[in-house]
XYZ file of C-alpha atoms in Angstrom:
361
model
C 3.919 26.823 30.240
C 7.156 28.192 28.868
C 9.402 30.389 30.986
C 10.950 32.052 27.922
C 8.566 33.727 25.471
C 9.321 35.867 22.419
C 6.658 38.310 23.581
C 8.236 38.844 27.000
C 11.597 40.119 25.823
C 12.672 43.428 24.336
C 13.936 43.444 20.750
C 16.491 45.632 19.020
C 17.892 46.143 15.545
C 21.478 45.152 14.765
C 23.608 45.416 11.645
C 24.737 41.952 10.586
C 28.341 42.533 9.532
C 30.947 45.059 8.543
C 32.514 47.684 10.792
C 29.431 48.176 12.979
C 28.089 44.643 12.708
C 27.893 41.971 15.381
C 28.857 39.067 13.114
C 31.773 38.293 10.843
C 30.623 37.237 7.370
C 33.416 35.428 5.529
C 33.790 33.939 2.082
C 34.251 30.176 2.344
C 36.966 28.612 0.226
C 35.153 26.693 -2.546
C 35.862 23.093 -3.452
C 34.344 21.209 -6.374
C 32.924 17.800 -5.532
C 34.674 16.236 -8.534
C 37.980 16.919 -6.788
C 36.910 15.415 -3.460
C 36.802 11.845 -2.190
C 33.481 10.752 -0.705
C 33.640 8.746 2.532
C 30.969 7.508 4.933
C 33.278 8.468 7.821
C 34.406 11.787 6.414
C 33.832 15.447 7.216
C 30.796 17.444 6.008
C 30.776 18.921 2.518
C 28.235 21.760 2.636
C 26.848 23.334 -0.533
C 24.009 25.636 -1.635
C 21.356 22.958 -1.238
C 18.386 23.949 0.919
C 17.990 20.402 2.239
C 19.670 18.229 4.868
C 21.243 21.161 6.747
C 23.150 22.063 3.586
C 24.996 18.743 3.650
C 25.664 17.300 0.216
C 28.032 14.523 1.263
C 30.822 13.410 3.571
C 34.372 13.597 2.235
C 37.829 12.378 3.218
C 39.684 14.962 5.302
C 42.739 15.918 3.255
C 43.806 19.130 4.998
C 41.311 21.316 3.201
C 40.677 24.874 4.367
C 37.689 24.320 6.626
C 35.012 26.581 7.996
C 35.041 26.518 11.813
C 32.403 24.805 13.912
C 29.656 26.747 15.686
C 29.110 29.001 12.691
C 26.184 29.535 10.334
C 26.529 28.694 6.656
C 24.904 30.834 3.970
C 24.515 29.573 0.436
C 24.282 32.357 -2.139
C 21.407 32.260 -4.642
C 19.270 29.810 -2.679
C 19.563 32.179 0.316
C 19.298 29.663 3.131
C 21.050 29.430 6.477
C 22.123 26.412 8.543
C 23.913 26.019 11.858
C 27.080 23.936 11.499
C 28.203 22.283 14.726
C 31.474 20.828 13.416
C 34.207 21.958 11.013
C 33.151 21.611 7.392
C 34.270 22.130 3.793
C 32.230 24.268 1.405
C 31.197 24.233 -2.210
C 30.962 27.268 -4.467
C 29.414 30.607 -3.394
C 29.239 29.768 0.297
C 29.691 32.107 3.274
C 30.363 31.552 6.961
C 28.714 33.720 9.641
C 30.540 33.698 12.975
C 30.449 35.247 16.430
C 32.120 33.949 19.609
C 28.712 33.868 21.331
C 27.273 31.274 18.964
C 26.549 27.948 20.639
C 24.404 25.199 19.158
C 21.237 26.657 20.669
C 22.064 30.265 19.809
C 22.903 29.158 16.280
C 19.533 27.459 15.839
C 17.800 30.607 17.082
C 19.786 32.833 14.710
C 19.064 30.635 11.707
C 15.356 31.348 12.101
C 15.998 35.056 12.639
C 18.135 35.264 9.498
C 15.562 33.397 7.424
C 12.802 35.703 8.595
C 14.928 38.781 7.886
C 15.013 38.056 4.128
C 11.518 36.596 3.842
C 9.965 39.759 2.395
C 12.746 40.474 -0.067
C 11.141 38.612 -2.943
C 12.280 35.673 -5.036
C 14.670 37.659 -7.199
C 16.484 39.188 -4.251
C 16.682 35.925 -2.339
C 18.199 34.154 -5.306
C 20.847 36.869 -5.547
C 21.709 37.140 -1.856
C 25.463 37.162 -1.249
C 27.549 37.502 1.868
C 28.253 41.142 1.021
C 24.588 41.982 0.650
C 23.651 40.087 3.802
C 26.274 41.673 6.054
C 24.881 45.100 5.167
C 21.398 44.117 6.292
C 19.841 44.585 9.753
C 18.181 41.927 11.892
C 15.973 42.069 14.973
C 17.307 40.248 18.044
C 16.286 39.987 21.727
C 18.173 42.509 23.845
C 19.308 42.517 27.462
C 19.202 45.392 29.991
C 22.207 47.001 28.276
C 20.598 46.811 24.832
C 23.104 44.182 23.724
C 22.022 40.950 22.046
C 20.518 38.712 24.713
C 22.506 35.557 23.971
C 21.356 33.929 27.203
C 17.689 34.304 26.230
C 18.326 32.810 22.780
C 20.078 29.793 24.242
C 17.526 29.137 26.972
C 14.613 29.642 24.569
C 15.859 26.835 22.311
C 16.810 24.555 25.218
C 13.368 24.924 26.755
C 11.536 24.053 23.553
C 13.808 21.158 22.729
C 13.291 19.762 26.217
C 9.523 19.959 25.727
C 9.785 18.240 22.349
C 11.948 15.455 23.769
C 9.505 14.816 26.588
C 6.562 14.816 24.171
C 8.464 12.387 21.961
C 9.146 10.093 24.902
C 5.469 10.027 25.834
C 4.498 9.281 22.244
C 6.893 6.354 21.960
C 5.897 4.937 25.336
C 2.303 4.987 24.145
C 3.382 3.467 20.838
C 4.959 0.517 22.640
C 1.556 -0.335 24.100
C 0.228 -0.698 20.539
C 2.992 -3.112 19.608
C 2.054 -6.085 21.727
C 3.392 -9.173 19.975
C 2.874 -12.902 20.224
C 6.379 -14.326 20.764
C 5.207 -17.818 19.852
C 4.496 -16.553 16.329
C 8.168 -15.722 15.796
C 9.453 -19.281 15.828
C 10.932 -20.984 12.781
C 8.680 -20.639 9.781
C 8.460 -22.235 6.361
C 8.368 -20.193 3.175
C 6.431 -20.481 -0.042
C 6.105 -18.734 -3.395
C 3.007 -16.855 -4.538
C 2.007 -14.931 -7.632
C 1.389 -11.347 -6.614
C -1.903 -11.404 -8.513
C -3.113 -14.348 -6.412
C -2.530 -12.484 -3.159
C -3.843 -9.064 -4.132
C -6.843 -7.776 -5.986
C -5.298 -5.216 -8.323
C -7.155 -1.969 -8.927
C -6.480 0.944 -11.277
C -8.524 4.109 -11.540
C -8.640 6.955 -14.058
C -5.844 9.417 -13.455
C -5.010 13.045 -14.121
C -1.730 14.900 -13.976
C -1.028 17.119 -10.985
C -1.414 20.270 -13.084
C -5.015 19.275 -13.815
C -5.997 18.774 -10.175
C -6.739 21.285 -7.434
C -4.013 21.416 -4.786
C -5.142 21.373 -1.162
C -2.333 20.983 1.373
C -4.564 21.607 4.385
C -7.587 19.344 3.843
C -6.728 17.354 0.733
C -5.643 13.773 0.122
C -2.156 12.730 -0.881
C -1.273 12.554 -4.552
C 0.939 9.517 -5.074
C 3.337 9.149 -7.973
C 6.451 7.437 -9.233
C 8.853 8.261 -6.425
C 10.367 6.166 -3.651
C 10.604 9.222 -1.374
C 8.058 10.638 1.069
C 6.122 7.378 0.873
C 5.229 8.180 -2.724
C 3.576 11.527 -1.949
C 4.144 14.229 -4.568
C 1.568 16.725 -3.276
C -1.883 17.071 -1.701
C -5.030 17.606 -3.765
C -8.766 17.977 -3.240
C -10.766 14.793 -2.902
C -12.083 13.228 -6.104
C -14.053 10.045 -5.408
C -13.883 8.936 -9.045
C -10.084 8.835 -8.908
C -9.575 8.108 -5.224
C -8.263 4.851 -3.771
C -9.229 3.631 -0.313
C -6.387 3.216 2.160
C -4.891 0.058 3.701
C -3.352 -1.114 0.442
C -0.047 -1.397 -1.357
C 0.696 0.924 -4.282
C 2.947 -0.718 -6.863
C 4.996 1.693 -8.985
C 4.982 0.398 -12.557
C 6.885 3.203 -14.261
C 9.191 6.094 -13.409
C 12.899 6.840 -13.529
C 14.633 5.543 -10.405
C 11.434 4.229 -8.808
C 10.066 1.594 -11.193
C 9.562 -1.639 -9.241
C 9.113 -0.070 -5.813
C 6.021 -0.583 -3.694
C 4.648 1.489 -0.818
C 2.008 0.943 1.842
C -0.752 3.549 1.974
C -2.754 3.670 5.175
C -4.860 6.650 4.094
C -7.002 7.318 1.015
C -5.170 8.878 -1.924
C -5.163 9.748 -5.616
C -2.435 8.362 -7.848
C -0.788 8.903 -11.204
C -1.230 6.482 -14.083
C 2.107 4.879 -13.114
C 0.525 3.236 -10.058
C -1.426 0.010 -9.583
C -3.002 -0.674 -6.183
C -3.282 -4.033 -4.422
C -5.860 -4.984 -1.787
C -6.178 -7.936 0.579
C -8.594 -7.981 3.520
C -5.916 -9.530 5.779
C -3.413 -6.761 5.101
C -2.455 -4.229 7.784
C 0.352 -1.702 8.140
C 2.727 -4.271 9.675
C 2.266 -7.137 7.250
C 2.352 -4.559 4.432
C 5.796 -3.348 5.497
C 6.970 -6.952 5.418
C 5.554 -7.528 1.947
C 6.812 -4.281 0.408
C 10.321 -5.175 1.538
C 10.001 -8.499 -0.274
C 8.295 -7.001 -3.318
C 10.955 -4.318 -3.772
C 13.521 -6.969 -4.603
C 12.171 -7.120 -8.173
C 12.986 -3.498 -8.979
C 16.270 -4.332 -10.756
C 14.339 -6.556 -13.134
C 12.607 -3.697 -14.933
C 13.967 -1.140 -17.399
C 12.404 1.319 -19.814
C 12.616 -1.414 -22.415
C 10.949 -3.921 -20.083
C 8.337 -2.089 -18.074
C 6.297 -3.279 -15.132
C 2.927 -3.458 -16.835
C -0.211 -4.855 -15.241
C 0.272 -8.373 -16.616
C 3.873 -8.639 -15.440
C 2.948 -7.177 -12.062
C 0.391 -9.920 -11.397
C 2.922 -12.612 -12.337
C 5.629 -11.374 -9.998
C 6.583 -14.027 -7.459
C 6.650 -13.179 -3.756
C 8.443 -15.506 -1.368
C 6.544 -15.273 1.925
C 6.252 -17.184 5.220
C 3.452 -19.729 5.137
C 1.096 -21.199 7.730
C 0.093 -24.838 8.245
C -2.301 -24.603 5.288
C 0.316 -23.288 2.888
C -1.239 -19.813 2.833
C 0.654 -16.580 3.559
C 1.316 -16.364 7.294
C -0.122 -12.938 7.989
C 0.296 -13.259 11.757
C 4.013 -14.027 11.431
C 4.589 -11.060 9.134
C 2.750 -8.715 11.484
C 4.596 -9.867 14.601
C 7.956 -9.833 12.815
C 7.615 -6.136 11.956
C 6.192 -5.239 15.374
C 9.179 -6.898 17.009
C 11.592 -4.805 14.911
C 9.690 -1.617 15.698
C 9.686 -2.420 19.414
C 13.469 -2.754 19.444
C 13.928 0.515 17.562
C 11.592 2.415 19.886
C 13.418 1.100 22.954
C 16.691 2.331 21.441
C 15.155 5.758 20.820
C 13.828 5.967 24.375
C 17.232 5.008 25.732
C 18.854 7.718 23.618
C 16.340 10.334 24.768
C 16.866 9.424 28.419
C 20.644 9.670 28.089
C 20.451 12.882 26.066
C 18.162 14.613 28.568
C 20.361 13.461 31.444
C 23.476 14.907 29.830
C 21.987 18.242 28.735
């Protein structure tokens, strides 16, 4: 049971900016990416993207005019807000929203409030939202006994929910470790052999239809898999169609598609796919051995181009170098235990991080 509830606090209306506002809305100095130097150890370059907390890249710090930390960025046109916990450089048409009461937790609370405040404005308005227009708007915030913004409530509300999420995550990963029991003796030195992909998998293709010709169903549908190496191949969710539907526990091989030709993905669940996908089955396959094999299979992706496509015949003749057992067959047990061992180590690192993070909060 939560101590802090949105229903148990009084709310009041506040002007965002300007003379009577509670925030300062400032134009951010714009920098074009072409004039910046990208660096993996650089400072954030925040633009109007609605993804990845507005982060487009990291850049070398060369004494640019930065936006201060503990502020909220607003990208004009896309009309989205993100809390920025460290100093950052902005792209074009960016604004910084500041207030000396903004902490990380308060900032995360405000981001949701700001997003909700423009939700009913319509697509056209949202795309044209600027700092000037936003600072003249009003937002609803929790208030204290003096009818001032209740910053303490906002901070504790976020802390409480994050603490619950961390504890839930810890319990999930502890349970997950119990599912990852390995056989250490399987992870000794192993020999390797080469196999034609078509000799390991039974390749299946089904009739396909474009997404515009299918009925979308995000709530109860099956995934629609296409030529992308993101989101595990999922482009959308559509209603079931047994004629076009593949059973799960298989590997989907992407035969065509800009930037994704040559990739392969494991699908645990049933799905429908585009015509760019061929699906491979083997009764010994599971999610662990499949992750091992897709990593190996993806090494061929540089081989294909639009002038040399990954058709069905070429797919079956691709060579996979895999660990072998005493009979010279693919060593499915080794592949499974190898991946489980990696996952175990990663989960233990996550649990250690969560323990240390909770302790230091």
